[in-house]
Amino acid sequence: MSYSVVGQSVPRVDAREKVSGSAIYTGDMVLPHMLVGKVLRSPHAHAKIISIDTSKARSLPGVKVVLTYEDTPKIPWNSAGFPPSPGAILVEDQYILSDKARYVGDGIAAVAAVDEDTAIRALDLIEIEYEVLPALMTLERAMAAEAHLIHDAEKNIYGHTPVVIGDVEAGFAAADYVFEDTYYVPKVNQVSMEPCGVALAAPDRDGRVTIWTSTQMPHLVRRITAHALGLNIGQVRIIKPPVGGAFGSRLGVVNEPIAALLALKAGKPVMLKYTREEAFLATESRHPISMTLKTGVKKDGTFTARQLTSYIDGGAYATHTPSFAGPVAGWFLAMYKSPNIKVDNYSIYTNATQCGAFRGYGNPQVVFAVESQMDDIARKLGIDPLEFRLKNHPCAGEVWLWSGWAIESCGLEECMAKGAKAIGWSEKRNEGAGGNSRVTTGAAGTKKRGLGMGYMMHVSGARPMLHETSAAIVKINEDGGANLIYSNSDCGQGSGTALTQIAAEELGIPYEDLVMTKTADTDVSGFDIGSHASRQVYSGGNAVKGAAAVAKQKLLAMAAEMLQTPAEELVVEEGQVWVSHDPSKTLSVAEVAHAAHFGSHGHQIIGAISEEPAGNPPVYAAQFAEVEVDTETGVVEVLKVVAAHDVGTAINPAAVEGQIQGAVQQGIGYALTEEYRCDLETGRPLNPNLADYKILTSVDMPPVETILVQAASETGPFGAKSVGESGLVATAAAIANAVYDAIGIRFKELPITPEKVLAALHERKES
Amino acid sequence: MSYSVVGQSVPRVDAREKVSGSAIYTGDMVLPHMLVGKVLRSPHAHAKIISIDTSKARSLPGVKVVLTYEDTPKIPWNSAGFPPSPGAILVEDQYILSDKARYVGDGIAAVAAVDEDTAIRALDLIEIEYEVLPALMTLERAMAAEAHLIHDAEKNIYGHTPVVIGDVEAGFAAADYVFEDTYYVPKVNQVSMEPCGVALAAPDRDGRVTIWTSTQMPHLVRRITAHALGLNIGQVRIIKPPVGGAFGSRLGVVNEPIAALLALKAGKPVMLKYTREEAFLATESRHPISMTLKTGVKKDGTFTARQLTSYIDGGAYATHTPSFAGPVAGWFLAMYKSPNIKVDNYSIYTNATQCGAFRGYGNPQVVFAVESQMDDIARKLGIDPLEFRLKNHPCAGEVWLWSGWAIESCGLEECMAKGAKAIGWSEKRNEGAGGNSRVTTGAAGTKKRGLGMGYMMHVSGARPMLHETSAAIVKINEDGGANLIYSNSDCGQGSGTALTQIAAEELGIPYEDLVMTKTADTDVSGFDIGSHASRQVYSGGNAVKGAAAVAKQKLLAMAAEMLQTPAEELVVEEGQVWVSHDPSKTLSVAEVAHAAHFGSHGHQIIGAISEEPAGNPPVYAAQFAEVEVDTETGVVEVLKVVAAHDVGTAINPAAVEGQIQGAVQQGIGYALTEEYRCDLETGRPLNPNLADYKILTSVDMPPVETILVQAASETGPFGAKSVGESGLVATAAAIANAVYDAIGIRFKELPITPEKVLAALHERKES
């Protein structure tokens, strides 16, 4: 199948404004009479509020509004952006300001003042008396029988998501080997370039409020904000300017309700812009999870039973956690076939900042554990890890347990083969139990090299967990160009470019002639569940393609009238319509559009649809890492990563590769350097800044070779599947397995820091 | 027919933001790095440009861009906002900056600088050498054979719009009386509260430009601006914030092309905000016209021939003028029946600021002339002026010559009857030839009272002169509220409120639950020809009603499934759906909408249409004025105005009355005080400010009694016709006729100032 613009690496629609710095982000905006909002945050991880005196703050000149819990609607809500659905378990335990301090950084009061200095001074003038309670900073402490309850719930363990398929006990009994390991992954922050938590709220008409916000999901933020404020949905308008990265951090409301309440109380616009420290302190990071895997396997590599028991540290508020436990189970279930599977996922409150979505949504955690253990099992059985995985993963036509539907297409085998070739798998990987590096470097052979790999599958949307609603409108302008109105949730990933390509391709006009709305606006774009679950190109793309198809149908009907030919005999491509069997009978799209507007009837050709796609095709990847471990310093250097991804049709190959490259960078950070830490006694964060929290920069990056495998889906637009999240899912496992290959030590806890490596090497030497 | 919200005087959707001052107009906006634009204007009415030296201006620190004609695209354009159509005669004689000075105020150069002071200083530093040519400030001088040509055309008379029906010469020959009179109406300015000419342009993506502008027609401004800049239509985005009045002044581009060019050259946003003086000096006012009427009539009051010859002073650029000559003919043709009619309208260039649209679009000029002469004829024939008019105007079912279509409905007779009763026509009007005031006041009876009336008909759109394209999209939110996306061209008149009522009524949800987009945005709203020709409620209303009907149909189909009842048996009203014969079977719209979004399929109910309405029903009015003329000072005081208007169904009666009240205020100004004057030798304006140009304020206003006659149209939404322009059309004629009634002097030239009254009284005394 050959396309005009689909499959072309055309420049991003927002390339120039992004690189020139002319893009106007929410935080750049200025409105007349705009006030500055600030939030007073708890210095205690767990404390009752005995009293709050705001009188001094209120009397400071320039202070317009001071709010505490008492001034907020007494409506509990949940910040996670879920549409109502069986897959969404929404524990509503949040208020716009807290009635009790549940983590260091919990919002206790808020002010709006004429400028930032005044707002900060006002915060200083608010006097709060706390009764400090024990800080429950670990899963163990929070789950202890005598633990103080963080919420008015029976226990701090407030959710349990069980799955049972077959009988795992019988499966373990039938196994030749049973492996049981516990893995732990830490809290990591998304660290988007634009810190999370930027909202500008302005009163609008009678009791209405407009909020410009850096979000991934305008319509669901509208929904939650309206609920939290006690308003009808139509009384809230969300506008999404360009967003400087998100990675899940903006998947739900962040500070929109508080900005809106300040603005409504002040009767003036209020800018509420979190600092980088606040983005660490008070917005949602990736869940730390303790995962125990138990796997029964026959000597031939067939699984008899698979079991996962996980304890998910959701932090101080529920938000995503109870719902998130579902996909955590889904990733585990769908990776490998087994007649017997059991999952028990528990959601736990602790006195840490609440956790939410971060690229992968539980999959990076699960894949790190599963793929680490797979490596151990393969070595134990003496089976090539590639073969072992291919033998056990479900393939095209088989049931995919994430959705319960048949797998549309699967390019994993090709990913494995091409990736292995590119990394030099058969030449460079060490044999046997690991730690017998064929390649050593360093002065005395102290640096040891190894190869590792990890496999992953991921989704192209959230069906059937959620309805995948998107809407699109395509209108053809009088000169044959077109506008696409879509709830543009592009948060930097480039989906707006891909969707423009899809619409232009379907409509049959040049890419340059199709303009997609740049900012989403809930007043004008159709209901859309936002940018998450890697759904933009698949679900959004299907809606966009559908709207373009409706417009094209009308265009061809009009052209048919003008050319006196049945519409079925017409073709439209690159702005030209012609009769398929007689290309000399032709009209430009511009001529047809002009005639529509100004000819015998005056109307514009408009295609509008709202629908969800037919499926949810999984994507696949095999990632390979070559590492060098310095046994004197403990430093793990990643020498190369090969990321072979089956993404279905790559709408824009350069953008797909960019997505994978950026994700691998986060994956290496997850493996080796990133951990958002706090003092375990006080709960005070230890590294809420970019000096102490170590993300990789471009100079820290090894070469990353991306290989695109395009096993087209049946239901995706032009065969596309997804790429948004998948690039980082397998990276940590590949690196951990490479470290094992290099030095024969299995790290079950991330990140694999030099300290941990040295400690493990010393321990081995001593034993 | 009873409606839920149609026909209710609900508060305007923008009431609170307008009265509280919180509405953000274009001129209130601030963008990061925004520059200030300024235009250098010619001090000469007519001059060749010998040289321009911009070097000093360019080197002034803080100046970012300096433009002259040489820097602009060499693409001629026409500023009038017309879609391509047979009724639009677009003489393209404008450039973004002028190559020759053609009026005092013509834009010769432009700058963009970091602030206003710098921009003004830069203008001072631009050195221009002019060769001054004779200023052709009157029709006579411009039409003279030897006149210097203002443009590269053969003559300064550049347009002729003839209409011939029957044989007027034969008609005059068959008449008992032939009346021939010449009337002159001056140039008047719209004087919107927000001065005309406010645009903020910002570069957007590759070569694209977004322009926030105070306009009446976003899509046509997009079209013209793109043409003037040599861009595709999709490369220009027009956003219309709230507009502070327009009255025709913003009917086409004003300063959007120059703002856009400055922004594109600067690579930064540019705010170009005209002062009040510039709004007088450099934007389009109402055409002065010299009109000669010749009318043949039988003794019984039947017309045998009617003839209009008009010379339209279009000023220095063509813009609307040649097209405008068509409706000028149309108003004349359609007012009264006659077997023989002839019209010759001429378009003339002069060295005055160009003229364009102002509420009524030629009708106030024509009606002043026609209705003044009708009064004279009625008196001559001894027929009651009311009867005389009713005898001769075409009525429902007859052909309306404006469109050539049958008249849908006509409430004129009722307007006449109710208006006459309210003003006290039979008790207070003087008999005979006028000037025999039955009521005199003042110390020595020097103040004389009189009554007069005028009739008018007007349009509800521009069909068939133009295609009346509008598009609307209605989407029902998950809580049963809805958004209406429409190219909202409300420029202060309140059409947004009426359209919201229409959509809510049709959809069957409460008014408060329907939110219409507040700002128009060409990227997201369907093609729409804007706010003019009193078309918003009729044409726009039909589109809005149509989109709501499509959404309702889908809503009922879904409800039918849920209630297991055929959709035809369902009713929806005020947010509730029920089975017509069994109201106990019911669902709320919210329940249906929720099920659509989150039930068995995930989709939003959306209705989208683009179409033009079936007709163009005329509206009618009879206006009555009672005046008191002070024969010592010449001052004409209007004691009362009765405005009886057939508007079809009044969607929002309070808003309709407000429209009429405001229009009457402008009509009284037209009659008595307003004239934008210039020095006839130099062309320099004499009163381009609100100290010297006299508009009426609220304290100057007499009581105005509005009477609504609702002769429903067949094709309008819920029977609506129009009201936007009609309120001022007949006012000047009513007042002139009342003055005649009071003092027996016929004024054929507006405004009827104290100087003219005194002069006429003296002349009569002397003769």
Short mmCIF file of C-alpha atoms in Angstrom, two decimals, chain B residues 62 106 125 189 222 281 306 416 472 542 547 561 615 696 730:
data_model
loop_
_atom_site.label_atom_id
_atom_site.label_comp_id
_atom_site.label_asym_id
_atom_site.label_seq_id
_atom_site.Cartn_x
_atom_site.Cartn_y
_atom_site.Cartn_z
CA GLY B 62 13.47 49.59 20.04
CA ASP B 106 -4.14 57.27 4.08
CA LEU B 125 11.57 60.09 12.00
CA ASN B 189 -19.48 57.54 11.50
CA ARG B 222 -9.47 35.50 6.98
CA LEU B 281 -9.78 59.22 9.82
CA ARG B 306 -40.69 55.92 -9.85
CA MET B 416 -49.06 51.54 11.35
CA ALA B 472 -23.19 25.22 13.48
CA ASN B 542 -31.51 28.52 11.03
CA ALA B 547 -27.52 21.54 14.11
CA GLU B 561 -33.34 2.39 22.43
CA GLY B 615 -35.47 32.59 2.14
CA LEU B 696 -26.59 61.58 21.28
CA ALA B 730 -37.07 55.27 9.16
#
